[in-house]
PDB file of C-alpha atoms in Angstrom:
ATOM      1  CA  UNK A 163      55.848 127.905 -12.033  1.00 92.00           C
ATOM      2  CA  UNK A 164      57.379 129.953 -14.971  1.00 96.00           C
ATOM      3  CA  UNK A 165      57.801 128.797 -18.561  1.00 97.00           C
ATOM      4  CA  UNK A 166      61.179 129.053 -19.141  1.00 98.00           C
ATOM      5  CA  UNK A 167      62.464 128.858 -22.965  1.00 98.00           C
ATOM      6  CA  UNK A 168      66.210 129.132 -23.809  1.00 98.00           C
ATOM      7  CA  UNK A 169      66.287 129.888 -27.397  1.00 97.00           C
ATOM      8  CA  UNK A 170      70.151 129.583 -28.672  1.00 96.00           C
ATOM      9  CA  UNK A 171      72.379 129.526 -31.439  1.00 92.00           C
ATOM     10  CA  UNK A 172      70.188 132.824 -33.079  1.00 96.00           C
ATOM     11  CA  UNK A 173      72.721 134.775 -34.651  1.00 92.00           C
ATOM     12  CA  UNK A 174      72.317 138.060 -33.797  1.00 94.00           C
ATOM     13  CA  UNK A 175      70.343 137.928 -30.681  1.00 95.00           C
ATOM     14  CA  UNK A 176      68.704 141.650 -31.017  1.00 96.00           C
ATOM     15  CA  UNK A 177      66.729 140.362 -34.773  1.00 96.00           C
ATOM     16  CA  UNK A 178      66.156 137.312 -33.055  1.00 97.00           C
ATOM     17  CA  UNK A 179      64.300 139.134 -29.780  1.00 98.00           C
ATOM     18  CA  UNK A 180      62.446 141.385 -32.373  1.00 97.00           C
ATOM     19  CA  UNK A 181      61.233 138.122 -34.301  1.00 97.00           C
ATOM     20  CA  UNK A 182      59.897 137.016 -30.921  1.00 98.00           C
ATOM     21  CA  UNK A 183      58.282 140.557 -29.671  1.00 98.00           C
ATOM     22  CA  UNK A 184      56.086 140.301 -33.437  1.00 97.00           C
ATOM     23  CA  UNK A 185      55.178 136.785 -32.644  1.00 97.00           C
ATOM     24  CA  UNK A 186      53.733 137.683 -28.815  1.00 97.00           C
ATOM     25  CA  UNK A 187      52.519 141.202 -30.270  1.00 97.00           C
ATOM     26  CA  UNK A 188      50.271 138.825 -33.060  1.00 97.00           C
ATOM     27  CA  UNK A 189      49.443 136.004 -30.677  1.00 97.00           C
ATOM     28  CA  UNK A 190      47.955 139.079 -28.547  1.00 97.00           C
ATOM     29  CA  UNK A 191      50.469 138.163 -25.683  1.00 97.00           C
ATOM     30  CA  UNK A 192      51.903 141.372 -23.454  1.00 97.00           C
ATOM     31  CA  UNK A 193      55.485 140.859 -23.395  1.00 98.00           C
ATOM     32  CA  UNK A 194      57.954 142.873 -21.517  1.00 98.00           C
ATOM     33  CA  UNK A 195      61.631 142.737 -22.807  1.00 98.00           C
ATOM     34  CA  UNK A 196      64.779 143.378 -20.286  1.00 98.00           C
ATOM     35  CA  UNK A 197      67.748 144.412 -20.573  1.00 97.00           C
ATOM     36  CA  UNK A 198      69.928 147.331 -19.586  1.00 96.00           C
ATOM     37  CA  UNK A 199      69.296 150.794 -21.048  1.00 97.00           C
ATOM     38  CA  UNK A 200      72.223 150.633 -23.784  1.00 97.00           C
ATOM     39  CA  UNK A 201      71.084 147.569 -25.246  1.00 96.00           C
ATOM     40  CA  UNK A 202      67.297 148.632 -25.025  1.00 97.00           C
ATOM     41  CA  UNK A 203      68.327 151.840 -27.055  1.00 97.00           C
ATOM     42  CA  UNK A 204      69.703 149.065 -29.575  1.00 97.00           C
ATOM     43  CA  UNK A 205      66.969 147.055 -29.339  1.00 98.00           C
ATOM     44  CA  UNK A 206      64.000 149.652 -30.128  1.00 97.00           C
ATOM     45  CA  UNK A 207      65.510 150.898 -32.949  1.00 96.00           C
ATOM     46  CA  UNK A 208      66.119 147.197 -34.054  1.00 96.00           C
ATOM     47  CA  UNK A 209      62.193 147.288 -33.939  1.00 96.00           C
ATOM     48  CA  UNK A 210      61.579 150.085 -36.330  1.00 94.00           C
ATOM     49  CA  UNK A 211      63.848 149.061 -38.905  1.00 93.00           C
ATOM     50  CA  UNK A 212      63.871 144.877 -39.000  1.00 93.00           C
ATOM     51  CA  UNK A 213      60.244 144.687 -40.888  1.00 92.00           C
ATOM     52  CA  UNK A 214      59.834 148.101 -43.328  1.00 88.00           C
ATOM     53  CA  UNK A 215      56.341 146.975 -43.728  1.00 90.00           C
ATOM     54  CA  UNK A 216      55.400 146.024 -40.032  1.00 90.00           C
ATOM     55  CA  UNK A 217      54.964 147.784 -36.595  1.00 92.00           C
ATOM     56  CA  UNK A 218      55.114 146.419 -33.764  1.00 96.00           C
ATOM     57  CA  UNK A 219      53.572 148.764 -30.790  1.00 96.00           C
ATOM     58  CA  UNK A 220      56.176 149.150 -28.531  1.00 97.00           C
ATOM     59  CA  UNK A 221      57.824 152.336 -24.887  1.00 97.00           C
ATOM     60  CA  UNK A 222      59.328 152.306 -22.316  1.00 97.00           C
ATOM     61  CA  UNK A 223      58.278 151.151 -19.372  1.00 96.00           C
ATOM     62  CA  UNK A 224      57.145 154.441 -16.974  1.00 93.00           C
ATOM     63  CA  UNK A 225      55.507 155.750 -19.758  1.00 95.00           C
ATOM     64  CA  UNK A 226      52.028 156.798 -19.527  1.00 94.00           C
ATOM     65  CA  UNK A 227      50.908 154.595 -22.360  1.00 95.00           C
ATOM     66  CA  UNK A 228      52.891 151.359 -20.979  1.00 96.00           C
ATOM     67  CA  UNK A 229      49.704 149.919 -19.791  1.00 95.00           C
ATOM     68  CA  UNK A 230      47.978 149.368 -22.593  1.00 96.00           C
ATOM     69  CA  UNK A 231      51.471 148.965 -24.886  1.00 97.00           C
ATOM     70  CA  UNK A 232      51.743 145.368 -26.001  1.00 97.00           C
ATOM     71  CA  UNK A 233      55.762 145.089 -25.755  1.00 98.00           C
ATOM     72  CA  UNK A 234      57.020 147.268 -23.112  1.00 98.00           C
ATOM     73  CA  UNK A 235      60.621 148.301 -22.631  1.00 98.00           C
ATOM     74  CA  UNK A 236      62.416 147.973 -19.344  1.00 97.00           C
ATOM     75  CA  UNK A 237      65.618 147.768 -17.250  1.00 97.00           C
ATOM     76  CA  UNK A 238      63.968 147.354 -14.056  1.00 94.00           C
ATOM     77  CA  UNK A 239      61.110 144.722 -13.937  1.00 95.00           C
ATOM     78  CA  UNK A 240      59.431 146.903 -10.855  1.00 93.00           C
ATOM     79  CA  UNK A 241      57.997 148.991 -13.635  1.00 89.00           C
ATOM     80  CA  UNK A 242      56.589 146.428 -15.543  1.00 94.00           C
ATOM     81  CA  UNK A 243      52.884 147.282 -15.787  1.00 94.00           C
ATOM     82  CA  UNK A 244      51.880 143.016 -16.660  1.00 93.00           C
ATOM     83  CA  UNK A 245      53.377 139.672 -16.393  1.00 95.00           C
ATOM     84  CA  UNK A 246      53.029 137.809 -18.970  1.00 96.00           C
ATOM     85  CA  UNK A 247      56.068 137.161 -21.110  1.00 98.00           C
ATOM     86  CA  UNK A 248      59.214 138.453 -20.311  1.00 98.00           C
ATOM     87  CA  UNK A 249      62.149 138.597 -22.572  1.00 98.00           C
ATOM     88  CA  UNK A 250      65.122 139.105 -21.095  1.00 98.00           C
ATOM     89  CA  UNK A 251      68.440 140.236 -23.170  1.00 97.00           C
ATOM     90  CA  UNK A 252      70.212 140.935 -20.225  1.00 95.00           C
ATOM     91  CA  UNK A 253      73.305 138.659 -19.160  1.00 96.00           C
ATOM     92  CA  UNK A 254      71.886 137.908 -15.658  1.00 97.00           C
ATOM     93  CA  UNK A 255      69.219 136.390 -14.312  1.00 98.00           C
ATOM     94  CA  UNK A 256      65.815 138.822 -13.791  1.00 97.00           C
ATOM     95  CA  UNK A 257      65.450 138.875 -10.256  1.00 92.00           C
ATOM     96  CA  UNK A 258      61.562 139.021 -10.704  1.00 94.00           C
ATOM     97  CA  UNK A 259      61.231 136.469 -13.579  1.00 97.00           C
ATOM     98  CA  UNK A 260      59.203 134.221 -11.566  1.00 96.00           C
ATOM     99  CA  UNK A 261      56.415 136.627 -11.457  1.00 96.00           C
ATOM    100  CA  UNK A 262      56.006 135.980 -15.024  1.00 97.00           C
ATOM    101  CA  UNK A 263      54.281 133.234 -16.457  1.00 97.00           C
ATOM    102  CA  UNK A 264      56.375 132.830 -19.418  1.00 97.00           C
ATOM    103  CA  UNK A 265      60.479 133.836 -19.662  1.00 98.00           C
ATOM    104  CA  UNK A 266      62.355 133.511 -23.150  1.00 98.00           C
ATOM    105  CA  UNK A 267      65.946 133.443 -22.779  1.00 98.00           C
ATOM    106  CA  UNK A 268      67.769 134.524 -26.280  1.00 97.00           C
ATOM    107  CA  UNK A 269      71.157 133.536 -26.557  1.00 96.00           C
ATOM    108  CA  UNK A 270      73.257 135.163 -29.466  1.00 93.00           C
ATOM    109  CA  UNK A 271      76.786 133.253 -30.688  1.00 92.00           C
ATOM    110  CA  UNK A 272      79.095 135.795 -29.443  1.00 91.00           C
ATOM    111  CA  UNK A 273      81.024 134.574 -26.808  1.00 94.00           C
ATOM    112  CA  UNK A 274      79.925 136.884 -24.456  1.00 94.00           C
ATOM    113  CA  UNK A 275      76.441 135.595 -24.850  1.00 94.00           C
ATOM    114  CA  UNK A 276      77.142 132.338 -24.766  1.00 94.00           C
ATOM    115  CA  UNK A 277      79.043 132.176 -21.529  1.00 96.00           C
ATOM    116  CA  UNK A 278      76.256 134.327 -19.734  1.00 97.00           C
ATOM    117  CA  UNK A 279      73.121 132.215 -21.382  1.00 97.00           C
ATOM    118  CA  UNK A 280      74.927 128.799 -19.612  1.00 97.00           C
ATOM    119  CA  UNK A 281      75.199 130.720 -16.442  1.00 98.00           C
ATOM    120  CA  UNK A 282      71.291 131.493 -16.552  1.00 98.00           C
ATOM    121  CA  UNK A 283      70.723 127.787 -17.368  1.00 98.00           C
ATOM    122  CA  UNK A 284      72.231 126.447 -15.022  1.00 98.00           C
ATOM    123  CA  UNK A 285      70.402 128.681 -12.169  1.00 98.00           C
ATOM    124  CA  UNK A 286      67.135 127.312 -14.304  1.00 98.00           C
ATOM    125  CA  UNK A 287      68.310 123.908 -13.572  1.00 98.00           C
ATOM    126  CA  UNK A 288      70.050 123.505 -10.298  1.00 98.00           C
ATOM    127  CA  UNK A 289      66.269 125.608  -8.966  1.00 97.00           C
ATOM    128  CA  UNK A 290      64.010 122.912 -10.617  1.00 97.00           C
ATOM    129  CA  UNK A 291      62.639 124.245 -13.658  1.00 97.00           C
ATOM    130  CA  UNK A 292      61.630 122.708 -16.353  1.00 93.00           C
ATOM    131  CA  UNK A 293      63.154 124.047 -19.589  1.00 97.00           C
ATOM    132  CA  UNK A 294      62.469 124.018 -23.300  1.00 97.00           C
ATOM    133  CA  UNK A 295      65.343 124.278 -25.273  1.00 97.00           C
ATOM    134  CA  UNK A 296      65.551 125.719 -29.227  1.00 96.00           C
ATOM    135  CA  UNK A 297      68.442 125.751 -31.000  1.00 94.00           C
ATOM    136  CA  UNK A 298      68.510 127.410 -34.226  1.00 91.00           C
ATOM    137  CA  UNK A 299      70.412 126.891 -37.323  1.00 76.00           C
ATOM    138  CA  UNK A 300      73.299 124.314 -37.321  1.00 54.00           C
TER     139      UNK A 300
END
């Protein structure tokens, strides 16, 4: 069954998500990270510019490097080329998550967010899976 981990309470949710693509990137984990093509934009320039002295190896998904890329980029999980981690900064539920062994759910404090991350919890829930909760900050 998938790991599911709501983290919540982050601030802004894009330098959260980047914090947590380094940390799988170093742990030597493939992650892929979801969301729609907008926010991805958003999100990979996030990742060249929240560390000036760090890279973290990162495309789109489709490319012709995705393979062997260690955070891949994607608004459709059939592209996904593995199944580890998935990040998802989407407002829905992934319809594929459970192929993944390990989902982190980031949930920002605009309201927005927070409406949409209790809606994904509770889907979590009311289907039986366990879930880790961590809040940050006070």
């Amino acid at each position: 069954m998938t790991r599911i981990d709501f983290h919540t309470n982050v601030g802004d949710s894009l330098l959260y998500a980047c914090r947590l693509a380094r940390k799988a990137y170093l742990a030597g984990q493939p992650i892929v990270v979801l969301a729609d093509a907008a926010r991805l934009r958003a999100f990979d320039e996030r990742l060249w510019t929240f560390s000036p002295l760090e890279f973290v190896p990162h495309c789109m998904a489709g490319q012709p490097l995705a393979e062997r890329t260690p955070v891949v980029l994607a608004t459709d999980l059939e592209a996904a080329p593995h199944h580890r981690v998935l990040l998802n900064l989407g407002a829905t539920v992934p319809a594929q998550f459970a192929r993944f062994e390990r989902l982190l759910e980031v949930v920002g404090n605009a309201e927005d967010e927070l409406l949409a991350g209790r809606e994904r919890y509770r889907f979590y829930r009311d289907r039986g899976y366990a879930l880790n909760n961590y809040k940050q900050g006070a």
